[in-house]
PDB file of C-alpha atoms in Angstrom:
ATOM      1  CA  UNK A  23     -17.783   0.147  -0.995  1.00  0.00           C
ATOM      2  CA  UNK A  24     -14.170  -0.593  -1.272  1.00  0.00           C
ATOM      3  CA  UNK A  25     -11.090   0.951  -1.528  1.00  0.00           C
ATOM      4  CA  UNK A  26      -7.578  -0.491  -2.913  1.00  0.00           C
ATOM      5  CA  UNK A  27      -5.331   0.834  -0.632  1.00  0.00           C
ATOM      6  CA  UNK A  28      -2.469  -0.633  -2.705  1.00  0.00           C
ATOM      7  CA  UNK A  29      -2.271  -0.379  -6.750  1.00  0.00           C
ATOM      8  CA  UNK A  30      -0.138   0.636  -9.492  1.00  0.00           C
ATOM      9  CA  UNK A  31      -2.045   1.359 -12.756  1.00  0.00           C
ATOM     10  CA  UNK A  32       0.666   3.006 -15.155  1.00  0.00           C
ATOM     11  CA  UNK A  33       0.704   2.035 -18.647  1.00  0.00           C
ATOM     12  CA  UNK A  34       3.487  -0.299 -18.543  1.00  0.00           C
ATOM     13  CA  UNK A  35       0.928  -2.698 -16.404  1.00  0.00           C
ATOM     14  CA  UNK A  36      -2.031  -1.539 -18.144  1.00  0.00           C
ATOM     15  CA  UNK A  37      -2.414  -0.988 -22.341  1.00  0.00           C
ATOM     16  CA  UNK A  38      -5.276  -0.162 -21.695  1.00  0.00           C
ATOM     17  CA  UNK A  39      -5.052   2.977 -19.959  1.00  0.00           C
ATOM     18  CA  UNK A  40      -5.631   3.097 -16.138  1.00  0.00           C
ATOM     19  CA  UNK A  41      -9.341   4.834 -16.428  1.00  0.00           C
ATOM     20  CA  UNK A  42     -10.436   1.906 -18.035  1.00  0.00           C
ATOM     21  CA  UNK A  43      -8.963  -0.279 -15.227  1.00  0.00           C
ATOM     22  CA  UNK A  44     -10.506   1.942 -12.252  1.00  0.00           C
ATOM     23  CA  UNK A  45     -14.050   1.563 -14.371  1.00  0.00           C
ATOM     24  CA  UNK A  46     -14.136  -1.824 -13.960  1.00  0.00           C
ATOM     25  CA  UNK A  47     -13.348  -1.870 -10.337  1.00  0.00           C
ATOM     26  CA  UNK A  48     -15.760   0.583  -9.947  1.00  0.00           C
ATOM     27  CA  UNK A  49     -18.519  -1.823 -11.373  1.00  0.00           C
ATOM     28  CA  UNK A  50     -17.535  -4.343  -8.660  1.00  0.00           C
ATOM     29  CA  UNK A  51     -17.852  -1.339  -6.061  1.00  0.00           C
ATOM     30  CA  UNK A  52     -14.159  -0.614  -5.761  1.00  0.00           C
ATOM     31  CA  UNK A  53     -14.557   3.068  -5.026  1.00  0.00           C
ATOM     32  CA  UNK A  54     -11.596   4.246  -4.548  1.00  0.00           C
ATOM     33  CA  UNK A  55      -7.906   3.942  -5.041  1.00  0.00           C
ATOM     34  CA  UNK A  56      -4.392   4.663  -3.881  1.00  0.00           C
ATOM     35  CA  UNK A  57      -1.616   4.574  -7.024  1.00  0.00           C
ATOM     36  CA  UNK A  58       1.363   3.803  -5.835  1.00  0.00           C
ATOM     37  CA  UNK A  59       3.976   6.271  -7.848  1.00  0.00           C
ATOM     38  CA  UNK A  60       7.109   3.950  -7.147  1.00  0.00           C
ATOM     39  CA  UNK A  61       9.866   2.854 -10.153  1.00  0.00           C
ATOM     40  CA  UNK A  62      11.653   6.479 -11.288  1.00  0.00           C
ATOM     41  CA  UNK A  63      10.179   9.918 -12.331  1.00  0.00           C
ATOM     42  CA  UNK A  64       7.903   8.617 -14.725  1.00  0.00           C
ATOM     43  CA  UNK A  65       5.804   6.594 -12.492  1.00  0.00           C
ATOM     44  CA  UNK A  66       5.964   9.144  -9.375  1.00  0.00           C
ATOM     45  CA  UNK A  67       4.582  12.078 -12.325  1.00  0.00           C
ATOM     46  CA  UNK A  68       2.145   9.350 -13.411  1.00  0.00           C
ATOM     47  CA  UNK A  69       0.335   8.762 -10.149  1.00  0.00           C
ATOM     48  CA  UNK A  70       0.281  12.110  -9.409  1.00  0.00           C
ATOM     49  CA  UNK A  71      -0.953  13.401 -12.745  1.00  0.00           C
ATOM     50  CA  UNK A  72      -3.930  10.562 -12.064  1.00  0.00           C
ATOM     51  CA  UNK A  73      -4.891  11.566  -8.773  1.00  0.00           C
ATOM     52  CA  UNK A  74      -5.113  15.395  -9.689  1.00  0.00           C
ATOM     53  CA  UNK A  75      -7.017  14.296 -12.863  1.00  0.00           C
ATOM     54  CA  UNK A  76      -9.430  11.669 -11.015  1.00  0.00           C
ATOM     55  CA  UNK A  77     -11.228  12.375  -7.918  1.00  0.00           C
ATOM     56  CA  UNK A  78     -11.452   9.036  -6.613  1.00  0.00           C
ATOM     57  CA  UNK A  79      -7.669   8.532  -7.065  1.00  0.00           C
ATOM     58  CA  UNK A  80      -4.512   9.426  -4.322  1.00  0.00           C
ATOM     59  CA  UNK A  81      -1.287   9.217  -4.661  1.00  0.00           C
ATOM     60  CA  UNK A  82       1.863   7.925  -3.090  1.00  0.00           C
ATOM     61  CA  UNK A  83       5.923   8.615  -3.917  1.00  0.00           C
ATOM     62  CA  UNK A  84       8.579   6.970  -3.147  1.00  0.00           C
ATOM     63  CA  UNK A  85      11.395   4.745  -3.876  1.00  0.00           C
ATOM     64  CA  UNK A  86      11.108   0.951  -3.974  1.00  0.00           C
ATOM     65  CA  UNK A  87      13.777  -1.025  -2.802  1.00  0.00           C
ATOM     66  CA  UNK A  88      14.544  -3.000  -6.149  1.00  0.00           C
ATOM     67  CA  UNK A  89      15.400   0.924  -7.133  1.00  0.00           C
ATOM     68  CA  UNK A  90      16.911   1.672  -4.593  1.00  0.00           C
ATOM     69  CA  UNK A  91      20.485   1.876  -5.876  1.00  0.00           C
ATOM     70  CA  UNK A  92      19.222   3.924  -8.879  1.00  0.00           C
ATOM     71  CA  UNK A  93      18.154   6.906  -6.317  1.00  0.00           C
ATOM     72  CA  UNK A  94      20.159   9.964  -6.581  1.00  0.00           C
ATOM     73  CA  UNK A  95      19.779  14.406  -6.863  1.00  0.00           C
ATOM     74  CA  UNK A  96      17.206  14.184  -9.562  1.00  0.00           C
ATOM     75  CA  UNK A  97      14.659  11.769  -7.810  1.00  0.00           C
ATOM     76  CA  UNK A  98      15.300  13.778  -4.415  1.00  0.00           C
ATOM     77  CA  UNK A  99      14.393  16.540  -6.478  1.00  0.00           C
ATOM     78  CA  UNK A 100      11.557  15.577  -7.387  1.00  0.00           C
ATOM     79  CA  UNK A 101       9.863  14.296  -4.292  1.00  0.00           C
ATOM     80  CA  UNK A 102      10.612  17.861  -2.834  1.00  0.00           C
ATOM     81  CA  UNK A 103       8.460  19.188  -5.566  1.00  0.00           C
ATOM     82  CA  UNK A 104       5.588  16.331  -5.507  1.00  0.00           C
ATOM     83  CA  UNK A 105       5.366  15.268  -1.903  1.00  0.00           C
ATOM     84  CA  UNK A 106       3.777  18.745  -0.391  1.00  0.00           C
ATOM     85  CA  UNK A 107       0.818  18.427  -3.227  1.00  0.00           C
ATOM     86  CA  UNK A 108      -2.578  17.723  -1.399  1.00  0.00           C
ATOM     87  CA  UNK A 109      -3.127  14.614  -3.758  1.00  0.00           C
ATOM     88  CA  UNK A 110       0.130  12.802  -2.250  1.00  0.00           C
ATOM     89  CA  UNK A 111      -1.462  11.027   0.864  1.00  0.00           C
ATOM     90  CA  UNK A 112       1.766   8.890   1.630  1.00  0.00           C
ATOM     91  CA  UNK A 113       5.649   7.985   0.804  1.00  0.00           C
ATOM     92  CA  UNK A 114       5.853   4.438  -0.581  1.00  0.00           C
ATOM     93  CA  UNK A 115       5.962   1.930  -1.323  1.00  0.00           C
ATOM     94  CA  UNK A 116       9.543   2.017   0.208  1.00  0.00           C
ATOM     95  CA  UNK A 117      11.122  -0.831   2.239  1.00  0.00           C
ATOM     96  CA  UNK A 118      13.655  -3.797   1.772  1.00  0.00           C
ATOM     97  CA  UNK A 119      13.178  -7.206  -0.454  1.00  0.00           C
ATOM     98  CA  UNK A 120      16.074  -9.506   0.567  1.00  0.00           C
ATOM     99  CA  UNK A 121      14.216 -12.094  -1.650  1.00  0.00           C
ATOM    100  CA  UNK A 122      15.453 -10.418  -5.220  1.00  0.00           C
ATOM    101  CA  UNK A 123      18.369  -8.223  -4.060  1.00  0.00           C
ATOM    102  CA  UNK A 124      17.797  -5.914  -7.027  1.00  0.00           C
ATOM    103  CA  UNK A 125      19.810  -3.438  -5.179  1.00  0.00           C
ATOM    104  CA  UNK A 126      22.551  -4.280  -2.622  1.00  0.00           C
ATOM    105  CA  UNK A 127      21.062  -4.900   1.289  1.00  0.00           C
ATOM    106  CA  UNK A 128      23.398  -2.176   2.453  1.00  0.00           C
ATOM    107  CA  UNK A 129      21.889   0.625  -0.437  1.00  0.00           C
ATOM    108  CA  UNK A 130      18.397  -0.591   0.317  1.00  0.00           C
ATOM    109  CA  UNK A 131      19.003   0.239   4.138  1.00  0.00           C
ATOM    110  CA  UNK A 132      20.137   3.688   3.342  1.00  0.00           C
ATOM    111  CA  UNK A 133      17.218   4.318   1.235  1.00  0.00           C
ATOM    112  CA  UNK A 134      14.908   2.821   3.639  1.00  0.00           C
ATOM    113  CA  UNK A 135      16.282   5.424   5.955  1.00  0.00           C
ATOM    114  CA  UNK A 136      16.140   8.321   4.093  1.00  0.00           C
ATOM    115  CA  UNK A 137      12.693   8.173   2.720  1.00  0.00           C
ATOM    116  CA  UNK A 138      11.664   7.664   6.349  1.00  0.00           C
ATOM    117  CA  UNK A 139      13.417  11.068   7.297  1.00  0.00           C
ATOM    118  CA  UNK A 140      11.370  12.421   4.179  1.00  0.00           C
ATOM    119  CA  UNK A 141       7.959  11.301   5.527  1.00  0.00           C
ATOM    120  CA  UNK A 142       8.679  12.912   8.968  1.00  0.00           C
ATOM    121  CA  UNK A 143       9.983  15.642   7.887  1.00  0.00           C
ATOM    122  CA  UNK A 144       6.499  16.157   5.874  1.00  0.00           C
ATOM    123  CA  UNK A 145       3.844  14.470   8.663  1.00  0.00           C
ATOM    124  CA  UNK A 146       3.221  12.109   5.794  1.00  0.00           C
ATOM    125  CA  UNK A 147       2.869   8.430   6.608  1.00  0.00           C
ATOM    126  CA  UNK A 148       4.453   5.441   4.832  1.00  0.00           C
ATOM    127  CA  UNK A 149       3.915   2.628   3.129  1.00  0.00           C
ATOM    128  CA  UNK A 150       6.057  -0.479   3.475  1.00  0.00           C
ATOM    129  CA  UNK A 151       7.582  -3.189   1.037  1.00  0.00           C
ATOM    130  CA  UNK A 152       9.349  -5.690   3.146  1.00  0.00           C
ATOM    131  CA  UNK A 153      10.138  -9.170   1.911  1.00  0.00           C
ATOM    132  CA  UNK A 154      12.787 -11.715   3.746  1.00  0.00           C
ATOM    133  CA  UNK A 155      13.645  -8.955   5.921  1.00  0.00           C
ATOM    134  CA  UNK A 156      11.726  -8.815   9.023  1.00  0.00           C
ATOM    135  CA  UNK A 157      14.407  -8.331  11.785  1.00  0.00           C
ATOM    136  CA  UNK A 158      15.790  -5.329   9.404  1.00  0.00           C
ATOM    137  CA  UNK A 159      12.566  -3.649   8.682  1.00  0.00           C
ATOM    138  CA  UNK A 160      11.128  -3.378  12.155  1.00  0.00           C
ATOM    139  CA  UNK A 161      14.832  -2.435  13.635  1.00  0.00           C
ATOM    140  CA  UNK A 162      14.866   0.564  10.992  1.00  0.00           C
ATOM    141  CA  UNK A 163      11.307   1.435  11.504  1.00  0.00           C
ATOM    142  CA  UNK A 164      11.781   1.433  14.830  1.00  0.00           C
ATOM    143  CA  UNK A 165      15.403   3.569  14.754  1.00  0.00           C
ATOM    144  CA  UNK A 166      14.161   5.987  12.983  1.00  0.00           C
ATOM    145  CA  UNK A 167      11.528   7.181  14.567  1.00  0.00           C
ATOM    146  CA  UNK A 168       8.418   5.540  12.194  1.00  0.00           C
ATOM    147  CA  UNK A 169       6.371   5.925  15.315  1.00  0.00           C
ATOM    148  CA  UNK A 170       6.135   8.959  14.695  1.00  0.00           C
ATOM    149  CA  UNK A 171       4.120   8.994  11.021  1.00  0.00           C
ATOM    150  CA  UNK A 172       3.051   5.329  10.942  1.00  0.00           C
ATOM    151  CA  UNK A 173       1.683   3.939   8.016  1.00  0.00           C
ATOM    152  CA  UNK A 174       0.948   0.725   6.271  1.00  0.00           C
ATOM    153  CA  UNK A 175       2.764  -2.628   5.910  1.00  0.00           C
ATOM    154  CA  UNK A 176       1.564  -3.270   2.835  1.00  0.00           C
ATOM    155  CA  UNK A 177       0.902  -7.083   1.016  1.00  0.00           C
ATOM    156  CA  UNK A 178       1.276  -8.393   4.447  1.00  0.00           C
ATOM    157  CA  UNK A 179       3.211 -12.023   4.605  1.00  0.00           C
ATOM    158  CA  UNK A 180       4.222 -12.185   8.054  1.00  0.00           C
ATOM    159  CA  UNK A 181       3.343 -13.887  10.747  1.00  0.00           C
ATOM    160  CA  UNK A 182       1.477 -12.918  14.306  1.00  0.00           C
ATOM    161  CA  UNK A 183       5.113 -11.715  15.918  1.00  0.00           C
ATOM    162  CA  UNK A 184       5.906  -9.552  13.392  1.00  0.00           C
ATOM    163  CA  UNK A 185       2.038  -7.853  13.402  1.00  0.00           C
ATOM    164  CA  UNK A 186       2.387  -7.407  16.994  1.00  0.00           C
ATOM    165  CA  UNK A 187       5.611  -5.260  16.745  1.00  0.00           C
ATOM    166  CA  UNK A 188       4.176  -3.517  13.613  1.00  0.00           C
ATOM    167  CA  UNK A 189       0.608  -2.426  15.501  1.00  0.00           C
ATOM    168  CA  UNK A 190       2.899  -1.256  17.841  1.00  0.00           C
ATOM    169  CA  UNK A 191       4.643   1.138  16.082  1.00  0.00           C
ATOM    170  CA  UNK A 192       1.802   2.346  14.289  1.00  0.00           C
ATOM    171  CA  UNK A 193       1.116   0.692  11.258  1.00  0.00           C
ATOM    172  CA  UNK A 194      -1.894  -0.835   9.930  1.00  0.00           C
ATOM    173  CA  UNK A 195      -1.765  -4.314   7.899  1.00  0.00           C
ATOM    174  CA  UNK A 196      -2.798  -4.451   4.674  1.00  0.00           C
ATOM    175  CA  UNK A 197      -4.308  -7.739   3.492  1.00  0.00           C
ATOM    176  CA  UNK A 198      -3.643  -8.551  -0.727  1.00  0.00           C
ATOM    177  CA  UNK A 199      -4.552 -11.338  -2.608  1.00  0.00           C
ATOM    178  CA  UNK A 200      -1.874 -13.539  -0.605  1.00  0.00           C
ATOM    179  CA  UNK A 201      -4.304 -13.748   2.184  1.00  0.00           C
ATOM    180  CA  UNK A 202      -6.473 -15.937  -0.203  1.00  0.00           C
ATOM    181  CA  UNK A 203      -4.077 -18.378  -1.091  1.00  0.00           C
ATOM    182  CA  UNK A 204      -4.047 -21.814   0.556  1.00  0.00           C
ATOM    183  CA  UNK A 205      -0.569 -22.087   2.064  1.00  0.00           C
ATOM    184  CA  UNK A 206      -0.618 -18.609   3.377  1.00  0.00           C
ATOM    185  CA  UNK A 207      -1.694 -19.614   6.787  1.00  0.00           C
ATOM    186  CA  UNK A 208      -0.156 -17.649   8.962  1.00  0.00           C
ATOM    187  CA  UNK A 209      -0.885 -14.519   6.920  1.00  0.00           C
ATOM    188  CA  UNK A 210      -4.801 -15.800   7.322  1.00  0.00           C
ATOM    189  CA  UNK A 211      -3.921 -16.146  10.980  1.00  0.00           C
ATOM    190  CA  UNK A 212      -3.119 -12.504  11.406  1.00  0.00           C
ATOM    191  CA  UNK A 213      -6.360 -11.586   9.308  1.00  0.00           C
ATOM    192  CA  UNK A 214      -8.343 -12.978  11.440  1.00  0.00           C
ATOM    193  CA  UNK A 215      -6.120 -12.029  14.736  1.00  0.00           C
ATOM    194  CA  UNK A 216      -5.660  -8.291  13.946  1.00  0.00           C
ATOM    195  CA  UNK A 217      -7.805  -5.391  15.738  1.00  0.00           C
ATOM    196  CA  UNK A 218     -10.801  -4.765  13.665  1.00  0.00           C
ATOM    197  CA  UNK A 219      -9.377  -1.054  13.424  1.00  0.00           C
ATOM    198  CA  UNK A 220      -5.914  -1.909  11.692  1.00  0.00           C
ATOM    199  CA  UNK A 221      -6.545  -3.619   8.728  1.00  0.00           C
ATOM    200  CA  UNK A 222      -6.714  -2.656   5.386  1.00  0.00           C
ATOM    201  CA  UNK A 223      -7.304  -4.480   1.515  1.00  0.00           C
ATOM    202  CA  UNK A 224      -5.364  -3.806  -1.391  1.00  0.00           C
ATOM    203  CA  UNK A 225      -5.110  -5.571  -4.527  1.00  0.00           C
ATOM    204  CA  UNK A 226      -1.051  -4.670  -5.586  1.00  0.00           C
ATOM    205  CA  UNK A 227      -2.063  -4.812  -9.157  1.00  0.00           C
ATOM    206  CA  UNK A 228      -0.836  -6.448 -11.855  1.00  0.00           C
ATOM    207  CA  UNK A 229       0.454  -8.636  -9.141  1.00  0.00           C
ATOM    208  CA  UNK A 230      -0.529 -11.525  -6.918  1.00  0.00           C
ATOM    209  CA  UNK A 231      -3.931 -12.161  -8.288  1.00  0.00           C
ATOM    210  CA  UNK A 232      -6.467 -13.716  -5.232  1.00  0.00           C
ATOM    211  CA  UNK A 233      -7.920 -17.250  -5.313  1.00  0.00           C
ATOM    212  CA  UNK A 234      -9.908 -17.827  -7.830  1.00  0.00           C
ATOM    213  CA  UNK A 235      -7.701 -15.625 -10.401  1.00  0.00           C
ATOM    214  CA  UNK A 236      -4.157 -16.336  -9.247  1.00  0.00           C
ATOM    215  CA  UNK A 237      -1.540 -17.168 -11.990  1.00  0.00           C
ATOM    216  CA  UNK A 238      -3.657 -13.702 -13.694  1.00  0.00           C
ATOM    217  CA  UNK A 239      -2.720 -10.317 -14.194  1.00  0.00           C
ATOM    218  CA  UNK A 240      -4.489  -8.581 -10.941  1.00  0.00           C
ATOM    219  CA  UNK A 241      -6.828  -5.587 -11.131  1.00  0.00           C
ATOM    220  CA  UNK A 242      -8.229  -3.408  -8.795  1.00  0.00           C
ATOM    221  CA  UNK A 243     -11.445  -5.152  -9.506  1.00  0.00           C
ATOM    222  CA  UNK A 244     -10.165  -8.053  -7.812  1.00  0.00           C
ATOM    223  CA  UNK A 245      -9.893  -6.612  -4.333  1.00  0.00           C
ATOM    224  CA  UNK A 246     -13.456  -8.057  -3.762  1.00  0.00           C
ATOM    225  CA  UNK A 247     -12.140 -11.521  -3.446  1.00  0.00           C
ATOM    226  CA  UNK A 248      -9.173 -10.350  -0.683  1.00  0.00           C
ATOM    227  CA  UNK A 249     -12.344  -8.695   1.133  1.00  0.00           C
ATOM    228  CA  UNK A 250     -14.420 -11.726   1.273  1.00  0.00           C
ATOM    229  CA  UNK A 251     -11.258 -14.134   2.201  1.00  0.00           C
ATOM    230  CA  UNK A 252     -10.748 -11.463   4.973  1.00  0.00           C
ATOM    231  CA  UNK A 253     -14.243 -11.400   6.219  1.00  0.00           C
ATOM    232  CA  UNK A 254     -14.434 -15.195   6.006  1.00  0.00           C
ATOM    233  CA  UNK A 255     -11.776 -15.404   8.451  1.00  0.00           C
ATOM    234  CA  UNK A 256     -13.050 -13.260  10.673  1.00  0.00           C
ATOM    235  CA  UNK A 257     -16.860 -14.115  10.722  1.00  0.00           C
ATOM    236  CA  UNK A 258     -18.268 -11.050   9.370  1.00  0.00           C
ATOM    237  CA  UNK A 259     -20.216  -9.992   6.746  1.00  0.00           C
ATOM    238  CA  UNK A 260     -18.809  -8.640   2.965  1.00  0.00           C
ATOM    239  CA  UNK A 261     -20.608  -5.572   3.781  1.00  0.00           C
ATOM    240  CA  UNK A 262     -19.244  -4.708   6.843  1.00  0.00           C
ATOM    241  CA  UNK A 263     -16.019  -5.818   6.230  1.00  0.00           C
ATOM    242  CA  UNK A 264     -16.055  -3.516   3.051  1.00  0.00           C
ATOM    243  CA  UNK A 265     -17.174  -0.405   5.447  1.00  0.00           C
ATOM    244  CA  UNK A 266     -14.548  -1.801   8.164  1.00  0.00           C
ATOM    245  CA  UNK A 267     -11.498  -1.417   5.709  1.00  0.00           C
ATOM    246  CA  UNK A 268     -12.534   1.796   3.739  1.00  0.00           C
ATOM    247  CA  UNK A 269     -13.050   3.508   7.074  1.00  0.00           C
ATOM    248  CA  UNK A 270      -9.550   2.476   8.424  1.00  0.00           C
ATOM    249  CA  UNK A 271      -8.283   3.444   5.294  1.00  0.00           C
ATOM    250  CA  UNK A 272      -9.534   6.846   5.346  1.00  0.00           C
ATOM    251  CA  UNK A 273      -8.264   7.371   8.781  1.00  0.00           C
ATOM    252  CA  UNK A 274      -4.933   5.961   7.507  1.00  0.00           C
ATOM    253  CA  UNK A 275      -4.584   8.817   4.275  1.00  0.00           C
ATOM    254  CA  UNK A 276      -6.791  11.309   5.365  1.00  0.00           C
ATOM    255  CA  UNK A 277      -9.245  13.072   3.913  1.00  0.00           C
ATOM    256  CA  UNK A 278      -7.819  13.641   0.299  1.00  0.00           C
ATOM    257  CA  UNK A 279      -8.895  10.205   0.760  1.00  0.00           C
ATOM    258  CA  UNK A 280     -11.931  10.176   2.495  1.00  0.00           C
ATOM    259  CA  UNK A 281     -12.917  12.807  -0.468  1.00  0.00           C
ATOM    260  CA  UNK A 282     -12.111  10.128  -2.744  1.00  0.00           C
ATOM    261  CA  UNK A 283     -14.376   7.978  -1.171  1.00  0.00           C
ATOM    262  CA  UNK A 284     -16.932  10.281  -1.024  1.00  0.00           C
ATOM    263  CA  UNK A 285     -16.989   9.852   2.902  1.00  0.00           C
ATOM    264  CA  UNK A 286     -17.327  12.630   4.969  1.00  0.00           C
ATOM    265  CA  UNK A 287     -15.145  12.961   7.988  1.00  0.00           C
ATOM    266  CA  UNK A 288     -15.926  14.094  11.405  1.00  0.00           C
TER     267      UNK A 288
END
């Protein structure tokens, strides 16, 4: 079994409606999922209102850093009333993308900083977005105390340097569809470099479709092919990369989502 540690299933990805979407992951033995409840109140509600509804859904909050300069009283608000629900395994996806600059570098700091306060404040770990910031993500992590929580760099797309200083602050390294594309060497590098105990799968649907599927909109159906690009690389089996991952990522969220899983912690 697998678990997509990284999705976001709300309707303006999916028509569809997201149970549909989790059914057909869960006939490719994707068995459970985290919703990432990033891009305003709607979409925090949403993957909230899906994990309490779903038992082999959790849910994240947070603020994104192409929203960052959106952020003000109402969505602080709101995270004080969502974060302390059982459901809520994580804050994230928050971070910094110097790549789009949807919000100004300086605003996405800020943000970056404050939502990191949040998780420690609530012993909740986090999930990272960081794009064509490096230097700046791992010098704010590291300032403000990220140690302390850890989390997940999530879609990871950086090299062996930057994984080194990431394990050491705690965070695991999640592995998406990137990891099966063909110039993406030194992310495949670092898949097949990492300790067997930090690394994670995630699909980031609708985006970055894996190798066979890329250019398509991505499901959480398609974390199979990230798990057998990641077990190529490291010489092991589907299966026990698939037990590997979901195991880490239980450790990672806990057991709201070892419960998803249907895993039972010692």
């Amino acid at each position: 079994m697998l678990v997509d540690t990284h999705c976001h299933l709300d309707a303006g990805y999916f028509a569809e409606g997201a149970d549909a979407v989790i059914e057909r992951a869960r006939a490719e033995g994707v068995g459970a999922f985290v919703c990432i409840g990033v891009g305003g109140a709607e979409q925090a509600r949403f993957a909230l209102e899906l994990a309490e509804r779903r038992p082999d859904v959790v849910a994240t909050v947070g603020v994104h850093p192409h929203e960052a300069q959106s952020h003000g009283p109402e969505l602080r608000a709101l995270f004080e009333e969502l974060a302390p629900a059982t459901r809520v395994v994580a804050i994230g996806e928050i971070g910094l993308d110097y790549h789009y600059d949807h919000s100004p570098r300086e605003v996405q700091r800020e943000v970056f900083r404050e939502m990191i306060g949040f998780a420690r404040a609530r012993r909740l770990p986090i999930v990272v977005h960081t794009r064509e910031a490096a230097a700046d993500t791992l010098e704010i992590l590291e300032s403000e105390g990220a140690r302390e929580v850890g989390g997940v760099i999530h879609c990871f797309s950086e090299d062996r340097v930057f994984a080194a200083r990431a394990l050491d602050l705690g965070f695991d390294l999640s592995f998406s569809g990137v990891v099966t594309f063909k110039n993406a060497r030194a992310v495949q590098d670092v898949a097949a470099w990492a300790p067997a105990d930090r690394i994670l799968v995630e699909t980031d649907a609708p985006y970055l479709a894996p190798h066979p599927l890329r250019g398509k909109r991505c499901e959480p159906a398609h974390v199979v092919h990230t798990a057998r690009a990641v077990a190529s690389l490291r010489n092991m089996g589907f299966e026990a990369l698939s037990a590997l991952t979901t195991e880490n990522a239980c450790r990672r969220f806990g057991p709201p989502l070892a419960a998803a899983a249907g895993i039972v912690q010692n």
